[in-house]
mmCIF file of C-alpha atoms and ligand atoms in Angstrom:
data_model
loop_
_atom_site.group_PDB
_atom_site.id
_atom_site.type_symbol
_atom_site.label_atom_id
_atom_site.label_comp_id
_atom_site.label_asym_id
_atom_site.label_seq_id
_atom_site.Cartn_x
_atom_site.Cartn_y
_atom_site.Cartn_z
ATOM 1 C CA MET A 1 10.347 17.098 22.547
ATOM 2 C CA ASP A 2 9.826 18.963 19.292
ATOM 3 C CA ASN A 3 7.752 17.450 16.544
ATOM 4 C CA LYS A 4 10.099 17.944 13.640
ATOM 5 C CA HIS A 5 10.680 14.280 12.859
ATOM 6 C CA LEU A 6 7.096 13.289 13.527
ATOM 7 C CA GLU A 7 5.894 15.959 11.128
ATOM 8 C CA ASP A 8 8.422 14.851 8.518
ATOM 9 C CA TRP A 9 7.393 11.228 8.797
ATOM 10 C CA LEU A 10 3.705 12.110 8.523
ATOM 11 C CA ARG A 11 4.497 13.978 5.303
ATOM 12 C CA ASP A 12 6.471 11.011 4.014
ATOM 13 C CA ALA A 13 3.538 8.747 4.858
ATOM 14 C CA HIS A 14 1.164 11.060 3.022
ATOM 15 C CA ALA A 15 3.346 10.935 -0.085
ATOM 16 C CA MET A 16 3.587 7.161 0.330
ATOM 17 C CA GLU A 17 -0.215 6.821 0.365
ATOM 18 C CA LYS A 18 -0.592 9.010 -2.726
ATOM 19 C CA GLN A 19 1.906 6.748 -4.483
ATOM 20 C CA ALA A 20 0.090 3.680 -3.155
ATOM 21 C CA GLU A 21 -3.206 4.931 -4.542
ATOM 22 C CA LYS A 22 -1.735 5.298 -8.035
ATOM 23 C CA MET A 23 -0.096 1.866 -7.936
ATOM 24 C CA LEU A 24 -3.169 0.089 -6.601
ATOM 25 C CA LYS A 25 -5.452 1.665 -9.190
ATOM 26 C CA SER A 26 -3.219 0.746 -12.098
ATOM 27 C CA GLN A 27 -2.796 -2.769 -10.716
ATOM 28 C CA ALA A 28 -6.536 -3.290 -10.217
ATOM 29 C CA SER A 29 -7.269 -2.284 -13.793
ATOM 30 C CA ARG A 30 -5.238 -5.231 -15.108
ATOM 31 C CA LEU A 31 -6.504 -8.059 -12.916
ATOM 32 C CA GLU A 32 -9.617 -9.178 -14.743
ATOM 33 C CA HIS A 33 -8.521 -12.837 -14.537
ATOM 34 C CA TYR A 34 -7.985 -12.569 -10.773
ATOM 35 C CA PRO A 35 -11.335 -11.299 -9.450
ATOM 36 C CA ALA A 36 -10.702 -11.902 -5.732
ATOM 37 C CA LEU A 37 -7.370 -10.080 -5.863
ATOM 38 C CA GLN A 38 -8.930 -7.305 -7.909
ATOM 39 C CA ARG A 39 -11.750 -6.850 -5.390
ATOM 40 C CA ARG A 40 -9.386 -6.760 -2.431
ATOM 41 C CA ILE A 41 -7.139 -4.219 -4.140
ATOM 42 C CA GLU A 42 -10.108 -2.004 -4.994
ATOM 43 C CA GLU A 43 -11.156 -2.163 -1.354
ATOM 44 C CA HIS A 44 -7.648 -1.128 -0.354
ATOM 45 C CA VAL A 45 -7.804 1.838 -2.759
ATOM 46 C CA THR A 46 -10.720 3.173 -0.696
ATOM 47 C CA GLU A 47 -8.836 2.513 2.541
ATOM 48 C CA THR A 48 -5.768 4.229 1.102
ATOM 49 C CA GLN A 49 -7.748 7.349 0.171
ATOM 50 C CA ASN A 50 -9.070 7.534 3.731
ATOM 51 C CA GLN A 51 -5.556 7.041 5.068
ATOM 52 C CA SER A 52 -4.416 10.150 3.193
ATOM 53 C CA ILE A 53 -7.254 12.102 4.822
ATOM 54 C CA LYS A 54 -6.303 10.786 8.262
ATOM 55 C CA LEU A 55 -2.699 11.852 7.696
ATOM 56 C CA GLU A 56 -3.890 15.341 6.743
ATOM 57 C CA GLN A 57 -5.812 15.378 10.049
ATOM 58 C CA CYS A 58 -2.647 14.307 11.885
ATOM 59 C CA LEU A 59 -0.669 17.114 10.273
ATOM 60 C CA SER A 60 -3.265 19.706 11.177
ATOM 61 C CA LEU A 61 -3.177 18.428 14.783
ATOM 62 C CA LEU A 62 0.463 19.514 14.703
ATOM 63 C CA GLY A 63 -0.610 22.865 13.316
ATOM 64 C CA SER A 64 0.989 22.051 10.015
ATOM 65 C CA ASP A 65 -0.316 22.975 6.608
ATOM 66 C CA ALA A 66 -1.237 19.773 4.862
ATOM 67 C CA SER A 67 -1.272 21.482 1.468
ATOM 68 C CA ALA A 68 2.530 21.671 1.236
ATOM 69 C CA MET A 69 2.910 17.979 0.569
ATOM 70 C CA LYS A 70 6.120 16.685 -0.833
ATOM 71 C CA ASP A 71 6.342 14.332 -3.707
ATOM 72 C CA MET A 72 7.994 11.053 -2.861
ATOM 73 C CA GLY A 73 7.457 9.550 -6.270
ATOM 74 C CA GLY A 74 11.207 9.333 -6.772
ATOM 75 C CA GLN A 75 11.937 7.500 -3.561
ATOM 76 C CA LEU A 76 9.261 4.914 -4.148
ATOM 77 C CA SER A 77 9.790 4.517 -7.867
ATOM 78 C CA ALA A 78 11.219 1.027 -7.469
ATOM 79 C CA PHE A 79 7.857 -0.126 -6.166
ATOM 80 C CA GLY A 80 6.092 1.976 -8.758
ATOM 81 C CA GLN A 81 7.890 0.253 -11.580
ATOM 82 C CA ALA A 82 7.296 -3.177 -10.109
ATOM 83 C CA VAL A 83 3.612 -2.588 -9.419
ATOM 84 C CA GLY A 84 2.367 0.250 -11.543
ATOM 85 C CA GLY A 85 3.979 0.146 -14.943
ATOM 86 C CA MET A 86 4.304 -3.575 -15.321
ATOM 87 C CA MET A 87 3.996 -5.034 -18.751
ATOM 88 C CA ALA A 88 5.875 -8.257 -18.116
ATOM 89 C CA GLU A 89 3.997 -11.405 -18.898
ATOM 90 C CA ASP A 90 4.208 -12.557 -15.278
ATOM 91 C CA GLU A 91 3.244 -9.113 -13.972
ATOM 92 C CA VAL A 92 0.539 -10.460 -11.710
ATOM 93 C CA VAL A 93 3.084 -12.499 -9.743
ATOM 94 C CA LYS A 94 5.737 -9.745 -9.775
ATOM 95 C CA GLY A 95 3.065 -7.295 -8.668
ATOM 96 C CA GLY A 96 2.060 -9.670 -5.882
ATOM 97 C CA LEU A 97 5.617 -9.672 -4.554
ATOM 98 C CA ALA A 98 5.969 -5.896 -4.821
ATOM 99 C CA SER A 99 2.605 -5.219 -3.148
ATOM 100 C CA TYR A 100 3.462 -7.562 -0.323
ATOM 101 C CA ALA A 101 6.773 -5.745 0.212
ATOM 102 C CA PHE A 102 5.078 -2.344 -0.086
ATOM 103 C CA GLU A 103 2.496 -3.157 2.602
ATOM 104 C CA HIS A 104 5.341 -4.108 4.928
ATOM 105 C CA PHE A 105 7.102 -0.834 4.180
ATOM 106 C CA GLU A 106 3.861 0.903 5.194
ATOM 107 C CA ILE A 107 3.600 -1.202 8.372
ATOM 108 C CA ALA A 108 7.141 -0.245 9.384
ATOM 109 C CA SER A 109 6.476 3.433 8.618
ATOM 110 C CA TYR A 110 3.364 3.552 10.815
ATOM 111 C CA LYS A 111 5.085 1.739 13.668
ATOM 112 C CA ALA A 112 7.776 4.438 13.745
ATOM 113 C CA ILE A 113 5.150 7.207 13.505
ATOM 114 C CA ILE A 114 3.079 5.725 16.332
ATOM 115 C CA LYS A 115 6.139 5.484 18.577
ATOM 116 C CA ALA A 116 7.138 9.065 17.734
ATOM 117 C CA SER A 117 3.615 10.386 18.382
ATOM 118 C CA GLU A 118 3.468 8.624 21.752
ATOM 119 C CA MET A 119 6.812 10.182 22.692
ATOM 120 C CA ALA A 120 5.538 13.587 21.551
ATOM 121 C CA SER A 121 2.369 13.202 23.699
ATOM 122 C CA GLN A 122 0.117 13.180 20.620
ATOM 123 C CA PRO A 123 -2.381 10.434 21.472
ATOM 124 C CA GLU A 124 -4.831 11.407 18.717
ATOM 125 C CA ILE A 125 -2.148 11.015 16.078
ATOM 126 C CA ALA A 126 -1.115 7.695 17.598
ATOM 127 C CA HIS A 127 -4.755 6.570 17.509
ATOM 128 C CA LEU A 128 -5.365 7.584 13.873
ATOM 129 C CA CYS A 129 -2.116 5.999 12.746
ATOM 130 C CA ASN A 130 -2.896 2.833 14.644
ATOM 131 C CA GLU A 131 -6.163 2.572 12.703
ATOM 132 C CA ILE A 132 -4.172 2.887 9.491
ATOM 133 C CA LEU A 133 -1.607 0.355 10.738
ATOM 134 C CA GLN A 134 -4.340 -2.245 11.309
ATOM 135 C CA GLU A 135 -5.540 -1.835 7.706
ATOM 136 C CA GLU A 136 -1.997 -2.282 6.391
ATOM 137 C CA ILE A 137 -1.494 -5.412 8.502
ATOM 138 C CA ALA A 138 -4.799 -6.846 7.253
ATOM 139 C CA MET A 139 -3.834 -6.119 3.645
ATOM 140 C CA ALA A 140 -0.363 -7.636 4.078
ATOM 141 C CA ASP A 141 -1.921 -10.770 5.604
ATOM 142 C CA TRP A 142 -4.448 -11.034 2.808
ATOM 143 C CA LEU A 143 -1.755 -10.691 0.138
ATOM 144 C CA SER A 144 0.381 -13.260 1.914
ATOM 145 C CA GLN A 145 -2.499 -15.746 1.923
ATOM 146 C CA ASN A 146 -3.411 -14.968 -1.662
ATOM 147 C CA LEU A 147 0.042 -15.312 -3.222
ATOM 148 C CA ASN A 148 -0.263 -19.109 -3.576
ATOM 149 C CA ASP A 149 -3.556 -18.781 -5.462
ATOM 150 C CA THR A 150 -2.244 -16.046 -7.712
ATOM 151 C CA THR A 151 0.900 -18.012 -8.540
ATOM 152 C CA ARG A 152 -1.070 -21.203 -9.240
ATOM 153 C CA THR A 153 -3.639 -19.420 -11.409
ATOM 154 C CA PHE A 154 -0.902 -17.633 -13.329
ATOM 155 C CA LEU A 155 1.064 -20.841 -14.018
ATOM 156 C CA GLU A 156 -2.067 -22.756 -15.027
ATOM 157 C CA ARG A 157 -3.190 -20.022 -17.394
ATOM 158 C CA ASP A 158 0.336 -19.774 -18.773
ATOM 159 C CA SER A 159 0.595 -23.470 -19.617
ATOM 160 C CA GLU A 160 -2.879 -23.414 -21.187
ATOM 161 C CA ASN A 161 -1.746 -20.539 -23.382
ATOM 162 C CA LEU A 162 1.387 -22.460 -24.372
ATOM 163 C CA ARG A 163 -0.638 -25.522 -25.272
ATOM 164 C CA ALA A 164 -3.008 -23.402 -27.340
ATOM 165 C CA LYS A 165 -0.062 -22.077 -29.332
ATOM 166 C CA THR A 166 1.514 -25.461 -30.161
HETATM 167 MG MG1 MG B 1 -1.588 2.656 3.096
HETATM 168 FE FE1 FE B 2 -1.520 -0.241 2.242
#
């Protein structure tokens, strides 16, 4: 089996992680009232940077030049707008929804890549991508658990602000 689709999907994943890094950084910078969420996102920035490196390793295992990376900013701009450039007053909640969805997009992407690398007899790629997959699952679970807290904190802060104004 040729590796054309596997290579394509690894490139897509690399672009996805570059986009993720930008979104997570901009999100983390605006979460001073949500320290636990901020800390977890900063941790995931580090994981995300390592994921990009792992994907470059995967591509070189296929003999592919990892420098010719495509830019998927366009394709993922819906997430980018929801997470990265948010100025809405309830941005922390909107961002929580978008991040949760984004992590699941990543999970689905790595599942397809792992299946493709197994079929292409590329166990090292499957192994590296499974490590990444576990980090995405852990992040998705954490965000899922945290969404109640974030929503409650946001609504409490919001009603305090309203009371202060009246
Ligand atoms: Mg990732
Ligand atoms: Fe992620």
